[in-house]
Short mmCIF file of C-alpha atoms and ligand atoms in Angstrom, two decimals:
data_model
loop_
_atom_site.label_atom_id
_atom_site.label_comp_id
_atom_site.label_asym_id
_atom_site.label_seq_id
_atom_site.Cartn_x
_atom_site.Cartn_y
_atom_site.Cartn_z
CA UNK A 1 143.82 67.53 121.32
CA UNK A 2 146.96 67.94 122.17
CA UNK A 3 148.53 68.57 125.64
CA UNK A 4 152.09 69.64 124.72
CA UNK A 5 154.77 70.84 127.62
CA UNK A 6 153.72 74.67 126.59
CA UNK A 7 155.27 77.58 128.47
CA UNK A 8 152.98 78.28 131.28
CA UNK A 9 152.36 82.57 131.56
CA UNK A 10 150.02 84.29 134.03
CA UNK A 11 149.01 87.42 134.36
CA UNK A 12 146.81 89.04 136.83
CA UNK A 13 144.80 92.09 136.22
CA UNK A 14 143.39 94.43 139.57
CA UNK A 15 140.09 94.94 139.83
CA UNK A 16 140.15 98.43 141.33
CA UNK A 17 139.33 100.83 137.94
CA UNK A 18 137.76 100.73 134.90
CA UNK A 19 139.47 99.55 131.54
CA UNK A 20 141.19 103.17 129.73
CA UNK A 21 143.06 103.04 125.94
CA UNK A 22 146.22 102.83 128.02
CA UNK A 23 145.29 99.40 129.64
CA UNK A 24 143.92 98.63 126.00
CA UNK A 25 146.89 98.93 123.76
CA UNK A 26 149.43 98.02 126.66
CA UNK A 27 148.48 95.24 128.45
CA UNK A 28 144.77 93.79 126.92
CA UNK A 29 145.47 93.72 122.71
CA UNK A 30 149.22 92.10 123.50
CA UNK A 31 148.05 89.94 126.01
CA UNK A 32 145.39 88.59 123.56
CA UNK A 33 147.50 88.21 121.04
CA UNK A 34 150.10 86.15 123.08
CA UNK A 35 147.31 83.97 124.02
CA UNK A 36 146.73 82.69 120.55
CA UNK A 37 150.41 81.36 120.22
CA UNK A 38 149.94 77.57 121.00
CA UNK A 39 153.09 76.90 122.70
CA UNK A 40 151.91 79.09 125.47
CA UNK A 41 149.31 78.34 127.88
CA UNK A 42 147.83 81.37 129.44
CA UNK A 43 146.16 82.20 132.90
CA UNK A 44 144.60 85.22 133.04
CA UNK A 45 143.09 86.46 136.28
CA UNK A 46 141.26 88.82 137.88
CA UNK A 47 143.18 89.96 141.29
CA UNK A 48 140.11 91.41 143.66
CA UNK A 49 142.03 89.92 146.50
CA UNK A 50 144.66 92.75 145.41
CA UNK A 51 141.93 94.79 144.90
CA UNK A 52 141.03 95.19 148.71
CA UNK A 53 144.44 96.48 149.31
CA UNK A 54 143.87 99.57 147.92
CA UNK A 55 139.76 100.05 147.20
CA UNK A 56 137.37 99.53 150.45
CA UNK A 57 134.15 100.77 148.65
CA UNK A 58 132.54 97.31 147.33
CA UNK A 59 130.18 98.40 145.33
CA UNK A 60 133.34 99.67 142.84
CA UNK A 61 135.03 96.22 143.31
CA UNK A 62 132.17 94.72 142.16
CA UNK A 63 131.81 97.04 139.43
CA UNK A 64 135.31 96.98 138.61
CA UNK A 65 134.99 92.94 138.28
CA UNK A 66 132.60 93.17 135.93
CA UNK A 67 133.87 95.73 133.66
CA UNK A 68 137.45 94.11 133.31
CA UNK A 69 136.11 90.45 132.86
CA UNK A 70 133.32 92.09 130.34
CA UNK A 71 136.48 93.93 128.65
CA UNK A 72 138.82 91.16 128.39
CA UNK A 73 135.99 88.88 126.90
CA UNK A 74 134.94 91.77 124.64
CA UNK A 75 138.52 92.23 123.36
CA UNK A 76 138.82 88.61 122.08
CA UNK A 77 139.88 86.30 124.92
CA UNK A 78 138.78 83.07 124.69
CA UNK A 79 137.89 81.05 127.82
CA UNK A 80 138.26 77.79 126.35
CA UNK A 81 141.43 78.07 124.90
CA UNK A 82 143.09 80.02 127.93
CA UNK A 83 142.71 79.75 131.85
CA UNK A 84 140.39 82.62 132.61
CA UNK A 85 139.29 83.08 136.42
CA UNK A 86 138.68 85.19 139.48
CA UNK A 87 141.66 84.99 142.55
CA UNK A 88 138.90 84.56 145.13
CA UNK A 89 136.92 81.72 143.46
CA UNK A 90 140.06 79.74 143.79
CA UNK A 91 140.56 79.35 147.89
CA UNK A 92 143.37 77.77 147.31
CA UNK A 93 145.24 80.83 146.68
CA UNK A 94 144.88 82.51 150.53
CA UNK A 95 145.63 78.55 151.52
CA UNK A 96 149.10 79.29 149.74
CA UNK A 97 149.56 82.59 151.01
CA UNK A 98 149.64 81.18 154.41
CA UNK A 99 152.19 78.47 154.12
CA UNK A 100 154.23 81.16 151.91
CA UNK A 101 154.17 83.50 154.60
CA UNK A 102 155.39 80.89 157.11
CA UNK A 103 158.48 80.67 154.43
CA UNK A 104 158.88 84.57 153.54
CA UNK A 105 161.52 86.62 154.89
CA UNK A 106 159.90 89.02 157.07
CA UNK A 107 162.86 91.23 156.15
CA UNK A 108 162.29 90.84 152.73
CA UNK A 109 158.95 92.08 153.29
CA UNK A 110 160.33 95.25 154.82
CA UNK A 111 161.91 96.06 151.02
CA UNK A 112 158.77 95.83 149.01
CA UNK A 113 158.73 98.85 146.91
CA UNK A 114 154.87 99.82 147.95
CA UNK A 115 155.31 99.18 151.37
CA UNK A 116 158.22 100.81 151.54
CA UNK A 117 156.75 103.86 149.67
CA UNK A 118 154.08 104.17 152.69
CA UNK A 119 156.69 104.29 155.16
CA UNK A 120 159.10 106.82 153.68
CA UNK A 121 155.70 109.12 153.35
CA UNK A 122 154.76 108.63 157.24
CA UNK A 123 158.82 109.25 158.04
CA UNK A 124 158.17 112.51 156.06
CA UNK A 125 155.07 113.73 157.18
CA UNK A 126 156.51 113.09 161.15
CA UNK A 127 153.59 110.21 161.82
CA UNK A 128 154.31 106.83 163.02
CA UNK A 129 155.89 104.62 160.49
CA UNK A 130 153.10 102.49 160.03
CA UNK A 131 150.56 104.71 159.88
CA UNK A 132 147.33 103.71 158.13
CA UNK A 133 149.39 100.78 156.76
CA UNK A 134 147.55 97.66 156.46
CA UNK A 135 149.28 94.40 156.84
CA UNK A 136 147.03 93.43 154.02
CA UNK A 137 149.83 95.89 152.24
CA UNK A 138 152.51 94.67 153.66
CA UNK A 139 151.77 90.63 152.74
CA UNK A 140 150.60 91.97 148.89
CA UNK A 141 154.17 90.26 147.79
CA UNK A 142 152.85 87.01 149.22
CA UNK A 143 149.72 87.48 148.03
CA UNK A 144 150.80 87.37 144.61
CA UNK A 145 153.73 84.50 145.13
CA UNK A 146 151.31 82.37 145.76
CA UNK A 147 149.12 83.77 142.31
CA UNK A 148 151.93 82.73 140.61
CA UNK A 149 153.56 79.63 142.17
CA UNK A 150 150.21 77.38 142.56
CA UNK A 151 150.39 77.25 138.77
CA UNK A 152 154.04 77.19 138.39
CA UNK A 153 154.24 79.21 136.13
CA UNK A 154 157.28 79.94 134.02
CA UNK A 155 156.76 83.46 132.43
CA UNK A 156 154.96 86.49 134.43
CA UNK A 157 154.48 89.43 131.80
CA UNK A 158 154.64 92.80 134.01
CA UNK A 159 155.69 96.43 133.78
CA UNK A 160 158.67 97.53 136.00
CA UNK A 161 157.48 98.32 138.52
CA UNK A 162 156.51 94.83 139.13
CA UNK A 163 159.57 92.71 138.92
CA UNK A 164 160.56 93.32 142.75
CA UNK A 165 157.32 90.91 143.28
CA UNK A 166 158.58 88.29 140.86
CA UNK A 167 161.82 88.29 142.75
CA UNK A 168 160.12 87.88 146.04
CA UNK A 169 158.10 84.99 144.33
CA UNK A 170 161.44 83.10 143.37
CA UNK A 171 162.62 83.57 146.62
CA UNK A 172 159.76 82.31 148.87
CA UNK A 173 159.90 79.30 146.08
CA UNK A 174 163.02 78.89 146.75
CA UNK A 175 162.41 78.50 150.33
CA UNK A 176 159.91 76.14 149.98
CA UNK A 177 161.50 74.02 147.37
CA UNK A 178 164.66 74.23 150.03
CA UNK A 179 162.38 72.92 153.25
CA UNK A 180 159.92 70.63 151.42
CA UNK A 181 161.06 69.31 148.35
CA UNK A 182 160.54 70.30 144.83
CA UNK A 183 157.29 71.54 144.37
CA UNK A 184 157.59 74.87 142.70
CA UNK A 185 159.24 76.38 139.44
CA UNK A 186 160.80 79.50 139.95
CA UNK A 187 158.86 81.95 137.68
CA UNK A 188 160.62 84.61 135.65
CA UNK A 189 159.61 88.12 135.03
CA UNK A 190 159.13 88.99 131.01
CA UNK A 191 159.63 92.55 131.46
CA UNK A 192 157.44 94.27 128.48
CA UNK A 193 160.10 96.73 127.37
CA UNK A 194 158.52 97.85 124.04
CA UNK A 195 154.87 97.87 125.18
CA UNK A 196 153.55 101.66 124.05
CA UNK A 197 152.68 103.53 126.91
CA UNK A 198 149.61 106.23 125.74
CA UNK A 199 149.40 109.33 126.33
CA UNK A 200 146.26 111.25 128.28
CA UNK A 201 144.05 113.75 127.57
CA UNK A 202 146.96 116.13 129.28
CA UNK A 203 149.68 114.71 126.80
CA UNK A 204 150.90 112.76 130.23
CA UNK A 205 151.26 109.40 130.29
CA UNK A 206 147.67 108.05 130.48
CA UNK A 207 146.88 106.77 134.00
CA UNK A 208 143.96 106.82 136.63
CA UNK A 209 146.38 108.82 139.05
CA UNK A 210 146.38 111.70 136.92
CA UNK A 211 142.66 111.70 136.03
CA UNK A 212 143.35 111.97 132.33
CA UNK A 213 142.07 108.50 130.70
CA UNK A 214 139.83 107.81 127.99
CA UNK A 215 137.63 104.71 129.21
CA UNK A 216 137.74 101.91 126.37
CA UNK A 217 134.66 101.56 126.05
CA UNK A 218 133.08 105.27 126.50
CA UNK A 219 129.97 105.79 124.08
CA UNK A 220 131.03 106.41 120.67
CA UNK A 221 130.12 110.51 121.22
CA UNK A 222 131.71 110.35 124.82
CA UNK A 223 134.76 109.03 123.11
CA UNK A 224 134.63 111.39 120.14
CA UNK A 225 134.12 114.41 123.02
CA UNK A 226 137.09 113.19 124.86
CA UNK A 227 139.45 113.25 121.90
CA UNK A 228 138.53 116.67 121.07
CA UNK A 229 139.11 117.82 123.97
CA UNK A 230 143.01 116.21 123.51
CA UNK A 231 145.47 119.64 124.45
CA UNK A 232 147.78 120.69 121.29
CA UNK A 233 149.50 123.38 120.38
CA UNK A 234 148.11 126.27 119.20
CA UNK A 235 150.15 126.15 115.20
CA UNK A 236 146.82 127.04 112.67
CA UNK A 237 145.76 125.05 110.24
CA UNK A 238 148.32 125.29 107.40
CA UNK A 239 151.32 125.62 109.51
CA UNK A 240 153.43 122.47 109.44
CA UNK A 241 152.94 120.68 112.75
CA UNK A 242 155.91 118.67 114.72
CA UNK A 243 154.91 114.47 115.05
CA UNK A 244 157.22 114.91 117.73
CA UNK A 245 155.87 115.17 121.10
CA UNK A 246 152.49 115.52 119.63
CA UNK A 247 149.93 112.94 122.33
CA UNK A 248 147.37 113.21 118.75
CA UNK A 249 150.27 111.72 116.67
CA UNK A 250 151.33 108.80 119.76
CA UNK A 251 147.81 108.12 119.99
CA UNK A 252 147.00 107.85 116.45
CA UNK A 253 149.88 105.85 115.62
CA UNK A 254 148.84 103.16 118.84
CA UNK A 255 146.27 102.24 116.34
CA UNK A 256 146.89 102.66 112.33
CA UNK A 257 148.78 100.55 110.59
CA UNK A 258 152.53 101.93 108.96
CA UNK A 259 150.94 103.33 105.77
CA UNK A 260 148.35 105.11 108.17
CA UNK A 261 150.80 106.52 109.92
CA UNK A 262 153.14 107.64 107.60
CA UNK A 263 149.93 109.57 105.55
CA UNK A 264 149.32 111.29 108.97
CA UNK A 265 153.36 112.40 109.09
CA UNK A 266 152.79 113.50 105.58
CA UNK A 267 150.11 115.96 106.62
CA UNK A 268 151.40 117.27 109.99
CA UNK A 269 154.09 118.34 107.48
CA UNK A 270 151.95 119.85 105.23
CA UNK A 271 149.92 121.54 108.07
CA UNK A 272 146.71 119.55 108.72
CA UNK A 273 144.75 121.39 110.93
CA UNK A 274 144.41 119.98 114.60
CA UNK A 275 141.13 119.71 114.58
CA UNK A 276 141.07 116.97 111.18
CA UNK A 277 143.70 115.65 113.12
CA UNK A 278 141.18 114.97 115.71
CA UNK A 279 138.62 113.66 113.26
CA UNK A 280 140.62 111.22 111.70
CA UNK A 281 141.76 109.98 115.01
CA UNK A 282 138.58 109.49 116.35
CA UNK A 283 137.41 107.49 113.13
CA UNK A 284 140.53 105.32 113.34
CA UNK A 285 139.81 104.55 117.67
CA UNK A 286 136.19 104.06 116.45
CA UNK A 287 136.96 101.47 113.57
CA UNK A 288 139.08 99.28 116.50
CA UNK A 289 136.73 99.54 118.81
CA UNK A 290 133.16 99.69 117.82
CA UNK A 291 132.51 95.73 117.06
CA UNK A 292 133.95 95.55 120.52
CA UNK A 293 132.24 97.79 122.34
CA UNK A 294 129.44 96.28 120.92
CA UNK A 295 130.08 93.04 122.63
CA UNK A 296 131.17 94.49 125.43
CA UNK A 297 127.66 96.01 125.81
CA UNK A 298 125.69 92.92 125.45
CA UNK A 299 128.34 91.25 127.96
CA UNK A 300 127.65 93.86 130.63
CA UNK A 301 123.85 93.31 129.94
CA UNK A 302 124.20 90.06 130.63
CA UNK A 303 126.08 90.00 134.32
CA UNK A 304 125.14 86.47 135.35
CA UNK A 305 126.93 85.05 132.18
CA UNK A 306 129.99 87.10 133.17
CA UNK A 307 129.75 85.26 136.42
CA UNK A 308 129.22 81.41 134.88
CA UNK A 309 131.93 81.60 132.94
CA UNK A 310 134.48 82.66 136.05
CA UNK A 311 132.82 80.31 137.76
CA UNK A 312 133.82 77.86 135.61
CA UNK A 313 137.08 78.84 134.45
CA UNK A 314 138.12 78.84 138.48
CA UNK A 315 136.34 74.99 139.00
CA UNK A 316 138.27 73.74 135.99
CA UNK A 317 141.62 75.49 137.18
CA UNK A 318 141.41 74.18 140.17
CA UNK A 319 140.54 70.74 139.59
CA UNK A 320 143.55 70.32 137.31
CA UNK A 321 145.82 72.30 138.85
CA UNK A 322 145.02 74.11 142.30
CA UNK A 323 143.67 71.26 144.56
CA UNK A 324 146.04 68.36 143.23
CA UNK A 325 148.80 70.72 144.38
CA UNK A 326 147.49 71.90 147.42
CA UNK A 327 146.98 68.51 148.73
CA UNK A 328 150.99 67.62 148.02
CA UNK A 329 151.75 70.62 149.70
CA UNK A 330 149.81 70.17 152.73
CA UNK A 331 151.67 66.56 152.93
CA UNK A 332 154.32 68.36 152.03
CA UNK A 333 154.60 70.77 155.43
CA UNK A 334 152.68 67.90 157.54
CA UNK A 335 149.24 68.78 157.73
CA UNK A 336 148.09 65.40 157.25
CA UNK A 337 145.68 62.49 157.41
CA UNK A 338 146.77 61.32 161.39
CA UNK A 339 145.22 57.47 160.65
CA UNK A 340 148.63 57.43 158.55
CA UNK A 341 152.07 56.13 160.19
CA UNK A 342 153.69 58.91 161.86
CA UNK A 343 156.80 60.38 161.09
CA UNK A 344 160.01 59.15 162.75
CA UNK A 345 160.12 60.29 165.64
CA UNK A 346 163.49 60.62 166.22
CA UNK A 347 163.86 64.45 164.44
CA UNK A 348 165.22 63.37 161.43
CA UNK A 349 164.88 65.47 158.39
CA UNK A 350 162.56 63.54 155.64
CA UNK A 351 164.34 63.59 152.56
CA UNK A 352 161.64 64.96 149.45
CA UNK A 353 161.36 61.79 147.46
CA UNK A 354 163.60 61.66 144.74
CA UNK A 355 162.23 60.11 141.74
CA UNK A 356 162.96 56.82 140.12
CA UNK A 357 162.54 54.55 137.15
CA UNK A 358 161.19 51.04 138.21
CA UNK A 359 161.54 48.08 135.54
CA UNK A 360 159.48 44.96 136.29
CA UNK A 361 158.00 42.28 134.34
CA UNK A 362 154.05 41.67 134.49
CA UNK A 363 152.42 38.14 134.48
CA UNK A 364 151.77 38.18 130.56
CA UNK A 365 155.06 37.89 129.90
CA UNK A 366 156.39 41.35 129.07
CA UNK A 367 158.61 44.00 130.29
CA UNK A 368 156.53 47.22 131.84
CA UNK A 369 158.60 50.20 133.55
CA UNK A 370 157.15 53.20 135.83
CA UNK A 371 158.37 56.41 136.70
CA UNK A 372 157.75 56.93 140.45
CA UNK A 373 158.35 59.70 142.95
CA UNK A 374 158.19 58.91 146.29
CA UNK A 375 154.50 56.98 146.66
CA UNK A 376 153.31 58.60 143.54
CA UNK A 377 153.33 56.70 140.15
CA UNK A 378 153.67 59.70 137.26
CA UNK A 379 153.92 57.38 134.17
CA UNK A 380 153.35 54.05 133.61
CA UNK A 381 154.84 52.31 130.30
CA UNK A 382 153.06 49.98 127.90
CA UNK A 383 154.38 46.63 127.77
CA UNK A 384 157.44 45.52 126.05
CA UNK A 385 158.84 42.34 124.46
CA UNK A 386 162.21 42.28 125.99
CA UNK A 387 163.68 44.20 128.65
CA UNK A 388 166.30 45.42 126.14
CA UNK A 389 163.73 47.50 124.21
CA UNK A 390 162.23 48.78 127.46
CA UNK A 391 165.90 49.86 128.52
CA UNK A 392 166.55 51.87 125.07
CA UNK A 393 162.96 53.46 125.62
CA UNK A 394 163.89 54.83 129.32
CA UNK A 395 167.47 55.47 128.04
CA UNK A 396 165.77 57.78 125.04
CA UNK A 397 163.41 59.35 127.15
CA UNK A 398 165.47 60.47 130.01
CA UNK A 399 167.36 62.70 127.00
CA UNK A 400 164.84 63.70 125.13
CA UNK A 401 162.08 64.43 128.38
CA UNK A 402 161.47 68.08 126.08
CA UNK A 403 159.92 65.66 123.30
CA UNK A 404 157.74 64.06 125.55
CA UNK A 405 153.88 64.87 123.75
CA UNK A 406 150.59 63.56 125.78
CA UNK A 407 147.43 63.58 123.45
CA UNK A 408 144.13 62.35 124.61
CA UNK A 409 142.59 59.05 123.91
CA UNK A 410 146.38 58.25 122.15
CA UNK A 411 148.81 57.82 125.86
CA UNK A 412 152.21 59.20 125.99
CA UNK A 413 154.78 59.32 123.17
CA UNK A 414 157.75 60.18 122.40
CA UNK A 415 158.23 60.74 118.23
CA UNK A 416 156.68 57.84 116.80
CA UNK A 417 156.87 55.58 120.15
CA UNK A 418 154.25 54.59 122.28
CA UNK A 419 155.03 55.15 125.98
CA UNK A 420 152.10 54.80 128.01
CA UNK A 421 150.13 56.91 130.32
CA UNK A 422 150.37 59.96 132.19
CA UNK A 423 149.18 59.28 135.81
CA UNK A 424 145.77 61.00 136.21
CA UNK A 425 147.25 63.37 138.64
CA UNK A 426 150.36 63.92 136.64
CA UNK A 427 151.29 66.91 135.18
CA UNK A 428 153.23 66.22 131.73
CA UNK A 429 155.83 68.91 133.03
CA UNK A 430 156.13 67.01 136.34
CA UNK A 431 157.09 64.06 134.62
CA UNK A 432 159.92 66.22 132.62
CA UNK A 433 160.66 67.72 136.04
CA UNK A 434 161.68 64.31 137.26
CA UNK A 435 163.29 63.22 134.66
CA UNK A 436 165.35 66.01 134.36
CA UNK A 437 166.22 65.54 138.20
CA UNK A 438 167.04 61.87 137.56
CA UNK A 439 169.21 62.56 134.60
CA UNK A 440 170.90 64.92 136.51
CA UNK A 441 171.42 62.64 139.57
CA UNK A 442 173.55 60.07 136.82
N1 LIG B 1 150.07 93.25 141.38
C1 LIG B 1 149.76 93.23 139.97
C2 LIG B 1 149.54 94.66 139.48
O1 LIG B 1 149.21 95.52 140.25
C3 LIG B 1 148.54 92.40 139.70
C4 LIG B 1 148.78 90.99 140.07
C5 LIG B 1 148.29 90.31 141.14
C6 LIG B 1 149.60 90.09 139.34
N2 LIG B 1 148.74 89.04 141.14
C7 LIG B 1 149.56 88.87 140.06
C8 LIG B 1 150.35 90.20 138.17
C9 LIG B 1 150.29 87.76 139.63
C10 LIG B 1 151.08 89.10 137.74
C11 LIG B 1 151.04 87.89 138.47
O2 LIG B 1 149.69 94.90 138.30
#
């Protein structure tokens, strides 16, 4: 296999509803599909700590768990190819939080876009201005830095309405970085401009809020009800029917293909009547979703699989990224092993460890070079046969870090050349990371 520098994206997913169309064509199908790109490496999580920010029944949290994980498995995601877990099987995420919120701008805080929203309502209504707000609320930015910056990753696919967050996460990163050293990339919203919003059974947009949703998975009859009971106008059969405007027509076109679609603008023109409209709409959900729904059936019957693989995708997540990083972070800050030598004691500021390139020659004769950062070796060379051929190596590598490939079993290269190895707590993007810093420190 092949452990390339991919582009790290994460997305988490609430677990406070049950899976509609909407979620389905706007967030599940594309997210699925970006997952099979292989210069990507995906996380995909589900947020119940988010989820307790808004739901306080736990039987639906539970429910709502399963159903999304049983949906997201159902729909094609692959748990061995992407990062697939549960926020609260990895306690390294609250851990975060904390040391985040010892970072965050309390003021910055006071700006969220949700909290804020609670506020202006109390101001309105003449209550308190904290009123039945929680400071579970009030710390969700934080919550979700730390979602995000414990895997650094690079690209955070979200709607609008969530880029304020990703801003806060750069900040308290920022901060962090700023205070402690480099430990965190600053993450970038991909703002899904194009992704097709549904509409609802009332021709709004489909959403929970308004109580208009067609569950993904309803029962093939349930489902067929629900579209029928889709509003339209009230043009007869044989009267040529607008496209535009038409929630039939947005919903229809969510799933056919371009030849599909342009056959069903043929026949609005020619005045289908609504109700074949309906029919052939219905077939066309059905043909996307039965094999599906079919899984997702004998996922749901099956709960304590569900669970296994979570488990799993969370102790494997963890173990390569979550703990390794935790533990430099505690350092980091200073909660440490006391039997070590203190800290000066005079005040001064430590310096993070910048990294460096450390040529030596071994007893058999050849010419061996590490990359270090502070106490930590990240890669250690091969041998060479003269120092002059380790030099061009290092000289080669600190330009072309981007071309650095790590596969299994075969070390570290770079083209055709044989490095050596990643250290086993390395990351390969750490090792980019410093040699990006070093080149830039020439
Ligand atoms: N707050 C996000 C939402 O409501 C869900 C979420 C939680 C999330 N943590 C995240 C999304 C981290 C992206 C990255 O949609």
């Amino acid at each position: 296999m092949t452990a390339q520098a991919r582009v790290r994206v994460l997305t988490g997913i609430t677990t406070s509803g049950t899976p509609h169309l909407g979620n389905y064509v706007g967030a599940i199908r594309p997210a699925i599909a970006a997952s099979r790109d292989p210069g990507v490496e995906s996380f995909y999580f589900l947020a119940d700590y988010h989820a307790l920010i808004k739901v306080q029944e736990p039987a639906r949290v539970q429910r709502s768990t399963l159903e999304i994980a049983a949906s997201w498995l159902a729909c094609g995601l692959d748990p061995d190819k992407v990062w697939f877990y549960r926020q609260s099987d990895v306690p390294e995420i609250p851990e975060l939080t904390w040391l985040l919120a010892c970072v965050a701008g309390k003021g910055i805080l006071n700006r969220a876009h949700a909290y804020k929203a609670a506020v202006d309502r109390n101001r309105e209504a003449g209550e308190d201005e904290d009123a039945g707000v929680t400071a579970g609320l009030y710390m969700y930015p934080v919550l979700m830095a730390a979602d995000i910056l414990l895997f650094n990753a690079h690209k955070v696919p979200v709607g609008r309405d969530q880029v304020q967050h990703i801003e806060m996460a750069r900040d308290f990163g920022q901060r962090f970085n700023h205070l402690y050293g480099e430990h965190f990339v600053l993450p970038e919203a991909a703002i899904e401009e194009h992704v097709a919003t549904l509409p609802g059974l009332d021709g709004r947009k489909m959403s929970k809020s308004y109580d208009n949703v067609i569950p993904l998975f309803a029962p093939r009859e349930q489902l067929r009800k629900l579209i029928f009971g889709i509003v339209t106008d009230s043009r007869a059969p044989g009267e040529p029917k607008d496209t535009e405007g038409s929630a039939l027509f947005q919903l229809y076109q969510a799933f056919a293909s371009a030849e599909e679609t342009a056959a069903m603008r043929r026949a609005y023109a020619e005045g289908i009547a609504w109700s074949e409209v309906k029919a052939r709409l219905f077939e066309r959900i059905d043909r996307e979703i039965a094999p599906m729904r079919e899984r997702y059936e004998a996922l749901i019957a099956q709960p304590a699989q569900i669970e296994a693989i979570l488990r799993e995708g969370a102790r494997r997540v963890r173990e390569r990224y979550a703990t390794p990083l935790l533990a430099r972070l505690r350092e980091a800050v200073g909660l440490r092993d006391l039997s070590h030598a203190p800290a000066a004691r005079d005040g001064k500021k430590e310096k993070p460890s910048a990294p460096a390139i450390k040529q030596y020659r071994e007893a058999d004769g050849r010419f061996y070079f590490k990359l270090v950062q502070g106490e930590r070796v990240l890669l250690q060379s091969v041998g060479f046969d003269s120092p002059r051929e380790a030099g061009q190596l290092i000289a080669r590598l600190k330009r072309e870090a981007a071309q650095l490939r790590h596969e299994a079993g075969a070390g570290l290269r770079l083209g055709e050349a044989l490095l050596g190895e990643l250290a086993a707590d390395a990351a390969l993007d750490e090792v980019a990371q410093a040699l990006a810093r070093l080149a830039e420190a020439e």
